[in-house]
């Protein structure tokens, strides 16, 4: 039985609690998804390590319950604080 987008997002958030997860059903068939995962905990990790962290969160469901996942990962942009002015 295919996984739902909510199931995928829940698994990722359970393993990566600070993750912001966006899931898109690419084909409308509940079997081909795209996931964009942004997490501050990815800081210092290269792209391969971030990808492995997400796949680990899915617990071996790739290729079984989850047929296809197009994955992108990112570290959140850091907002710059306003420059202080001297009077």
mmCIF file of N, CA and C in Angstrom:
data_model
loop_
_atom_site.group_PDB
_atom_site.id
_atom_site.type_symbol
_atom_site.label_atom_id
_atom_site.label_comp_id
_atom_site.label_asym_id
_atom_site.label_seq_id
_atom_site.Cartn_x
_atom_site.Cartn_y
_atom_site.Cartn_z
ATOM 1 N N UNK A 1 0.846 -1.181 0.000
ATOM 2 C CA UNK A 1 0.000 0.000 0.000
ATOM 3 C C UNK A 1 0.893 1.248 0.000
ATOM 4 N N UNK A 2 0.634 2.190 -0.892
ATOM 5 C CA UNK A 2 1.445 3.414 -0.952
ATOM 6 C C UNK A 2 1.322 4.256 0.313
ATOM 7 N N UNK A 3 2.339 5.063 0.546
ATOM 8 C CA UNK A 3 2.331 5.974 1.695
ATOM 9 C C UNK A 3 1.650 7.277 1.304
ATOM 10 N N UNK A 4 1.079 7.942 2.294
ATOM 11 C CA UNK A 4 0.501 9.262 2.038
ATOM 12 C C UNK A 4 1.571 10.326 2.276
ATOM 13 N N UNK A 5 1.328 11.502 1.749
ATOM 14 C CA UNK A 5 2.244 12.626 1.962
ATOM 15 C C UNK A 5 2.376 12.927 3.449
ATOM 16 N N UNK A 6 1.288 12.838 4.185
ATOM 17 C CA UNK A 6 1.319 13.090 5.628
ATOM 18 C C UNK A 6 2.180 12.055 6.354
ATOM 19 N N UNK A 7 2.114 10.798 5.916
ATOM 20 C CA UNK A 7 2.940 9.748 6.526
ATOM 21 C C UNK A 7 4.426 10.035 6.308
ATOM 22 N N UNK A 8 4.767 10.437 5.104
ATOM 23 C CA UNK A 8 6.166 10.737 4.780
ATOM 24 C C UNK A 8 6.654 11.899 5.635
ATOM 25 N N UNK A 9 5.881 12.963 5.678
ATOM 26 C CA UNK A 9 6.262 14.139 6.459
ATOM 27 C C UNK A 9 6.400 13.792 7.936
ATOM 28 N N UNK A 10 5.501 12.980 8.464
ATOM 29 C CA UNK A 10 5.547 12.605 9.880
ATOM 30 C C UNK A 10 6.804 11.810 10.201
ATOM 31 N N UNK A 11 7.195 10.889 9.340
ATOM 32 C CA UNK A 11 8.412 10.113 9.562
ATOM 33 C C UNK A 11 9.645 11.018 9.577
ATOM 34 N N UNK A 12 9.692 11.954 8.638
ATOM 35 C CA UNK A 12 10.835 12.868 8.569
ATOM 36 C C UNK A 12 10.878 13.750 9.811
ATOM 37 N N UNK A 13 9.738 14.304 10.196
ATOM 38 C CA UNK A 13 9.704 15.180 11.387
ATOM 39 C C UNK A 13 10.025 14.422 12.673
ATOM 40 N N UNK A 14 9.654 13.153 12.749
ATOM 41 C CA UNK A 14 9.955 12.359 13.942
ATOM 42 C C UNK A 14 11.455 12.169 14.104
ATOM 43 N N UNK A 15 12.162 11.999 12.994
ATOM 44 C CA UNK A 15 13.609 11.773 13.043
ATOM 45 C C UNK A 15 14.406 13.070 13.038
ATOM 46 N N UNK A 16 13.838 14.111 12.435
ATOM 47 C CA UNK A 16 14.508 15.413 12.331
ATOM 48 C C UNK A 16 13.509 16.451 12.850
ATOM 49 N N UNK A 17 13.428 16.601 14.176
ATOM 50 C CA UNK A 17 12.367 17.419 14.778
ATOM 51 C C UNK A 17 12.302 18.879 14.322
ATOM 52 N N UNK A 18 13.427 19.447 13.918
ATOM 53 C CA UNK A 18 13.399 20.853 13.498
ATOM 54 C C UNK A 18 13.111 21.013 12.013
ATOM 55 N N UNK A 19 12.782 19.937 11.335
ATOM 56 C CA UNK A 19 12.578 19.973 9.886
ATOM 57 C C UNK A 19 11.280 20.668 9.487
ATOM 58 N N UNK A 20 11.382 21.476 8.464
ATOM 59 C CA UNK A 20 10.220 22.014 7.757
ATOM 60 C C UNK A 20 10.105 21.140 6.508
ATOM 61 N N UNK A 21 8.985 20.482 6.335
ATOM 62 C CA UNK A 21 8.835 19.491 5.272
ATOM 63 C C UNK A 21 7.700 19.890 4.344
ATOM 64 N N UNK A 22 8.003 19.926 3.051
ATOM 65 C CA UNK A 22 6.985 20.173 2.024
ATOM 66 C C UNK A 22 6.958 18.949 1.116
ATOM 67 N N UNK A 23 5.805 18.327 0.993
ATOM 68 C CA UNK A 23 5.651 17.132 0.161
ATOM 69 C C UNK A 23 4.697 17.448 -0.985
ATOM 70 N N UNK A 24 5.078 17.042 -2.190
ATOM 71 C CA UNK A 24 4.239 17.218 -3.375
ATOM 72 C C UNK A 24 4.041 15.863 -4.040
ATOM 73 N N UNK A 25 2.799 15.527 -4.354
ATOM 74 C CA UNK A 25 2.496 14.298 -5.098
ATOM 75 C C UNK A 25 2.692 14.629 -6.576
ATOM 76 N N UNK A 26 3.764 14.109 -7.155
ATOM 77 C CA UNK A 26 4.154 14.498 -8.519
ATOM 78 C C UNK A 26 3.221 13.975 -9.604
ATOM 79 N N UNK A 27 2.676 12.792 -9.425
ATOM 80 C CA UNK A 27 1.874 12.182 -10.479
ATOM 81 C C UNK A 27 0.406 12.050 -10.112
ATOM 82 N N UNK A 28 0.057 12.433 -8.887
ATOM 83 C CA UNK A 28 -1.327 12.298 -8.448
ATOM 84 C C UNK A 28 -1.725 10.870 -8.168
ATOM 85 N N UNK A 29 -0.717 9.988 -8.064
ATOM 86 C CA UNK A 29 -1.010 8.569 -7.858
ATOM 87 C C UNK A 29 -0.656 8.064 -6.463
ATOM 88 N N UNK A 30 -0.179 8.961 -5.585
ATOM 89 C CA UNK A 30 0.197 8.550 -4.249
ATOM 90 C C UNK A 30 1.416 7.650 -4.213
ATOM 91 N N UNK A 31 2.200 7.660 -5.279
ATOM 92 C CA UNK A 31 3.351 6.761 -5.377
ATOM 93 C C UNK A 31 4.635 7.479 -5.784
ATOM 94 N N UNK A 32 4.501 8.696 -6.285
ATOM 95 C CA UNK A 32 5.661 9.466 -6.755
ATOM 96 C C UNK A 32 5.604 10.848 -6.109
ATOM 97 N N UNK A 33 6.556 11.093 -5.215
ATOM 98 C CA UNK A 33 6.543 12.327 -4.437
ATOM 99 C C UNK A 33 7.829 13.131 -4.623
ATOM 100 N N UNK A 34 7.718 14.410 -4.318
ATOM 101 C CA UNK A 34 8.875 15.285 -4.162
ATOM 102 C C UNK A 34 8.828 15.790 -2.733
ATOM 103 N N UNK A 35 9.990 15.850 -2.092
ATOM 104 C CA UNK A 35 10.062 16.364 -0.726
ATOM 105 C C UNK A 35 11.146 17.430 -0.671
ATOM 106 N N UNK A 36 10.812 18.539 -0.058
ATOM 107 C CA UNK A 36 11.791 19.593 0.224
ATOM 108 C C UNK A 36 11.878 19.684 1.741
ATOM 109 N N UNK A 37 13.076 19.390 2.267
ATOM 110 C CA UNK A 37 13.274 19.336 3.720
ATOM 111 C C UNK A 37 14.312 20.387 4.106
ATOM 112 N N UNK A 38 13.906 21.301 4.969
ATOM 113 C CA UNK A 38 14.788 22.357 5.467
ATOM 114 C C UNK A 38 14.929 22.173 6.970
ATOM 115 N N UNK A 39 16.184 22.151 7.447
ATOM 116 C CA UNK A 39 16.409 21.963 8.886
ATOM 117 C C UNK A 39 17.710 22.628 9.313
ATOM 118 N N UNK A 40 17.653 23.348 10.421
ATOM 119 C CA UNK A 40 18.862 23.958 10.970
ATOM 120 C C UNK A 40 19.863 22.888 11.377
ATOM 121 N N UNK A 41 19.378 21.722 11.759
ATOM 122 C CA UNK A 41 20.273 20.633 12.160
ATOM 123 C C UNK A 41 21.111 20.108 10.989
ATOM 124 N N UNK A 42 20.786 20.499 9.766
ATOM 125 C CA UNK A 42 21.591 20.135 8.595
ATOM 126 C C UNK A 42 22.861 20.986 8.483
ATOM 127 N N UNK A 43 22.971 22.041 9.277
ATOM 128 C CA UNK A 43 24.141 22.928 9.209
ATOM 129 C C UNK A 43 25.406 22.105 9.411
ATOM 130 N N UNK A 44 26.375 22.330 8.552
ATOM 131 C CA UNK A 44 27.646 21.615 8.622
ATOM 132 C C UNK A 44 27.639 20.267 7.922
ATOM 133 N N UNK A 45 26.480 19.826 7.465
ATOM 134 C CA UNK A 45 26.389 18.550 6.751
ATOM 135 C C UNK A 45 26.437 18.821 5.251
ATOM 136 N N UNK A 46 27.113 17.961 4.520
ATOM 137 C CA UNK A 46 27.088 18.107 3.067
ATOM 138 C C UNK A 46 25.785 17.516 2.520
ATOM 139 N N UNK A 47 25.562 17.705 1.245
ATOM 140 C CA UNK A 47 24.310 17.273 0.617
ATOM 141 C C UNK A 47 24.074 15.768 0.765
ATOM 142 N N UNK A 48 25.129 14.981 0.628
ATOM 143 C CA UNK A 48 24.995 13.529 0.754
ATOM 144 C C UNK A 48 24.572 13.148 2.178
ATOM 145 N N UNK A 49 25.177 13.769 3.173
ATOM 146 C CA UNK A 49 24.822 13.475 4.574
ATOM 147 C C UNK A 49 23.379 13.873 4.879
ATOM 148 N N UNK A 50 22.939 15.010 4.332
ATOM 149 C CA UNK A 50 21.545 15.435 4.545
ATOM 150 C C UNK A 50 20.581 14.444 3.906
ATOM 151 N N UNK A 51 20.906 13.999 2.692
ATOM 152 C CA UNK A 51 20.067 13.032 1.986
ATOM 153 C C UNK A 51 19.996 11.725 2.771
ATOM 154 N N UNK A 52 21.136 11.264 3.262
ATOM 155 C CA UNK A 52 21.160 10.030 4.047
ATOM 156 C C UNK A 52 20.318 10.159 5.311
ATOM 157 N N UNK A 53 20.352 11.337 5.938
ATOM 158 C CA UNK A 53 19.553 11.551 7.149
ATOM 159 C C UNK A 53 18.066 11.419 6.850
ATOM 160 N N UNK A 54 17.632 11.967 5.724
ATOM 161 C CA UNK A 54 16.210 11.874 5.355
ATOM 162 C C UNK A 54 15.844 10.432 5.009
ATOM 163 N N UNK A 55 16.687 9.751 4.230
ATOM 164 C CA UNK A 55 16.395 8.354 3.892
ATOM 165 C C UNK A 55 16.379 7.478 5.147
ATOM 166 N N UNK A 56 17.259 7.756 6.099
ATOM 167 C CA UNK A 56 17.254 7.006 7.360
ATOM 168 C C UNK A 56 15.935 7.227 8.096
ATOM 169 N N UNK A 57 15.417 8.448 8.018
ATOM 170 C CA UNK A 57 14.134 8.757 8.663
ATOM 171 C C UNK A 57 12.997 7.933 8.072
ATOM 172 N N UNK A 58 13.122 7.583 6.811
ATOM 173 C CA UNK A 58 12.075 6.811 6.138
ATOM 174 C C UNK A 58 12.159 5.327 6.462
ATOM 175 N N UNK A 59 13.207 4.938 7.165
ATOM 176 C CA UNK A 59 13.304 3.585 7.705
ATOM 177 C C UNK A 59 13.207 2.452 6.708
ATOM 178 N N UNK A 60 13.840 2.564 5.568
ATOM 179 C CA UNK A 60 13.844 1.465 4.605
ATOM 180 C C UNK A 60 12.581 1.330 3.781
ATOM 181 N N UNK A 61 11.728 2.337 3.799
ATOM 182 C CA UNK A 61 10.489 2.260 3.027
ATOM 183 C C UNK A 61 10.674 2.583 1.546
ATOM 184 N N UNK A 62 11.824 3.170 1.193
ATOM 185 C CA UNK A 62 12.091 3.482 -0.220
ATOM 186 C C UNK A 62 12.139 2.184 -1.025
ATOM 187 N N UNK A 63 11.476 2.206 -2.165
ATOM 188 C CA UNK A 63 11.460 1.035 -3.025
ATOM 189 C C UNK A 63 10.382 0.028 -2.642
ATOM 190 N N UNK A 64 9.732 0.250 -1.505
ATOM 191 C CA UNK A 64 8.638 -0.623 -1.075
ATOM 192 C C UNK A 64 7.366 0.186 -1.000
ATOM 193 N N UNK A 65 7.024 0.602 0.225
ATOM 194 C CA UNK A 65 5.833 1.438 0.420
ATOM 195 C C UNK A 65 5.948 2.762 -0.311
ATOM 196 N N UNK A 66 7.171 3.256 -0.399
ATOM 197 C CA UNK A 66 7.428 4.534 -1.066
ATOM 198 C C UNK A 66 8.220 4.253 -2.332
ATOM 199 N N UNK A 67 7.557 4.357 -3.470
ATOM 200 C CA UNK A 67 8.159 3.974 -4.734
ATOM 201 C C UNK A 67 9.213 4.969 -5.214
ATOM 202 N N UNK A 68 8.886 6.268 -5.218
ATOM 203 C CA UNK A 68 9.816 7.263 -5.758
ATOM 204 C C UNK A 68 9.730 8.551 -4.956
ATOM 205 N N UNK A 69 10.911 9.105 -4.664
ATOM 206 C CA UNK A 69 10.973 10.361 -3.921
ATOM 207 C C UNK A 69 12.056 11.249 -4.515
ATOM 208 N N UNK A 70 11.649 12.378 -5.037
ATOM 209 C CA UNK A 70 12.579 13.403 -5.509
ATOM 210 C C UNK A 70 12.874 14.277 -4.295
ATOM 211 N N UNK A 71 14.118 14.303 -3.844
ATOM 212 C CA UNK A 71 14.451 14.933 -2.576
ATOM 213 C C UNK A 71 15.387 16.123 -2.756
ATOM 214 N N UNK A 72 15.032 17.226 -2.101
ATOM 215 C CA UNK A 72 15.941 18.360 -1.976
ATOM 216 C C UNK A 72 16.009 18.711 -0.497
ATOM 217 N N UNK A 73 17.201 19.106 -0.062
ATOM 218 C CA UNK A 73 17.401 19.477 1.335
ATOM 219 C C UNK A 73 18.067 20.839 1.399
ATOM 220 N N UNK A 74 17.876 21.527 2.517
ATOM 221 C CA UNK A 74 18.463 22.856 2.672
ATOM 222 C C UNK A 74 18.604 23.192 4.149
ATOM 223 N N UNK A 75 19.470 24.163 4.389
ATOM 224 C CA UNK A 75 19.615 24.762 5.714
ATOM 225 C C UNK A 75 18.879 26.092 5.636
ATOM 226 N N UNK A 76 18.086 26.450 6.657
ATOM 227 C CA UNK A 76 17.346 27.721 6.581
ATOM 228 C C UNK A 76 18.291 28.914 6.457
ATOM 229 N N UNK A 77 17.846 29.903 5.719
ATOM 230 C CA UNK A 77 18.618 31.138 5.581
ATOM 231 C C UNK A 77 18.600 31.852 6.916
ATOM 232 N N UNK A 78 19.720 32.415 7.273
ATOM 233 C CA UNK A 78 19.830 33.156 8.528
ATOM 234 C C UNK A 78 19.532 34.619 8.240
ATOM 235 N N UNK A 79 18.551 35.144 8.914
ATOM 236 C CA UNK A 79 18.201 36.551 8.734
ATOM 237 C C UNK A 79 19.276 37.404 9.401
ATOM 238 N N UNK A 80 19.699 38.421 8.703
ATOM 239 C CA UNK A 80 20.691 39.317 9.276
ATOM 240 C C UNK A 80 20.001 40.275 10.231
ATOM 241 N N UNK A 81 20.669 40.536 11.351
ATOM 242 C CA UNK A 81 20.096 41.489 12.303
ATOM 243 C C UNK A 81 20.378 42.891 11.807
ATOM 244 N N UNK A 82 19.474 43.827 12.060
ATOM 245 C CA UNK A 82 19.671 45.196 11.597
ATOM 246 C C UNK A 82 20.922 45.786 12.244
ATOM 247 N N UNK A 83 21.645 46.557 11.468
ATOM 248 C CA UNK A 83 22.856 47.199 11.999
ATOM 249 C C UNK A 83 22.452 48.233 13.040
ATOM 250 N N UNK A 84 23.184 48.234 14.114
ATOM 251 C CA UNK A 84 22.879 49.230 15.142
ATOM 252 C C UNK A 84 23.477 50.570 14.725
ATOM 253 N N UNK A 85 22.827 51.602 15.072
ATOM 254 C CA UNK A 85 23.307 52.946 14.730
ATOM 255 C C UNK A 85 23.730 53.652 15.994
ATOM 256 N N UNK A 86 24.763 54.400 15.884
ATOM 257 C CA UNK A 86 25.254 55.184 17.018
ATOM 258 C C UNK A 86 24.712 56.599 16.897
ATOM 259 N N UNK A 87 24.294 57.179 18.025
ATOM 260 C CA UNK A 87 23.783 58.541 17.982
ATOM 261 C C UNK A 87 24.829 59.496 18.468
#
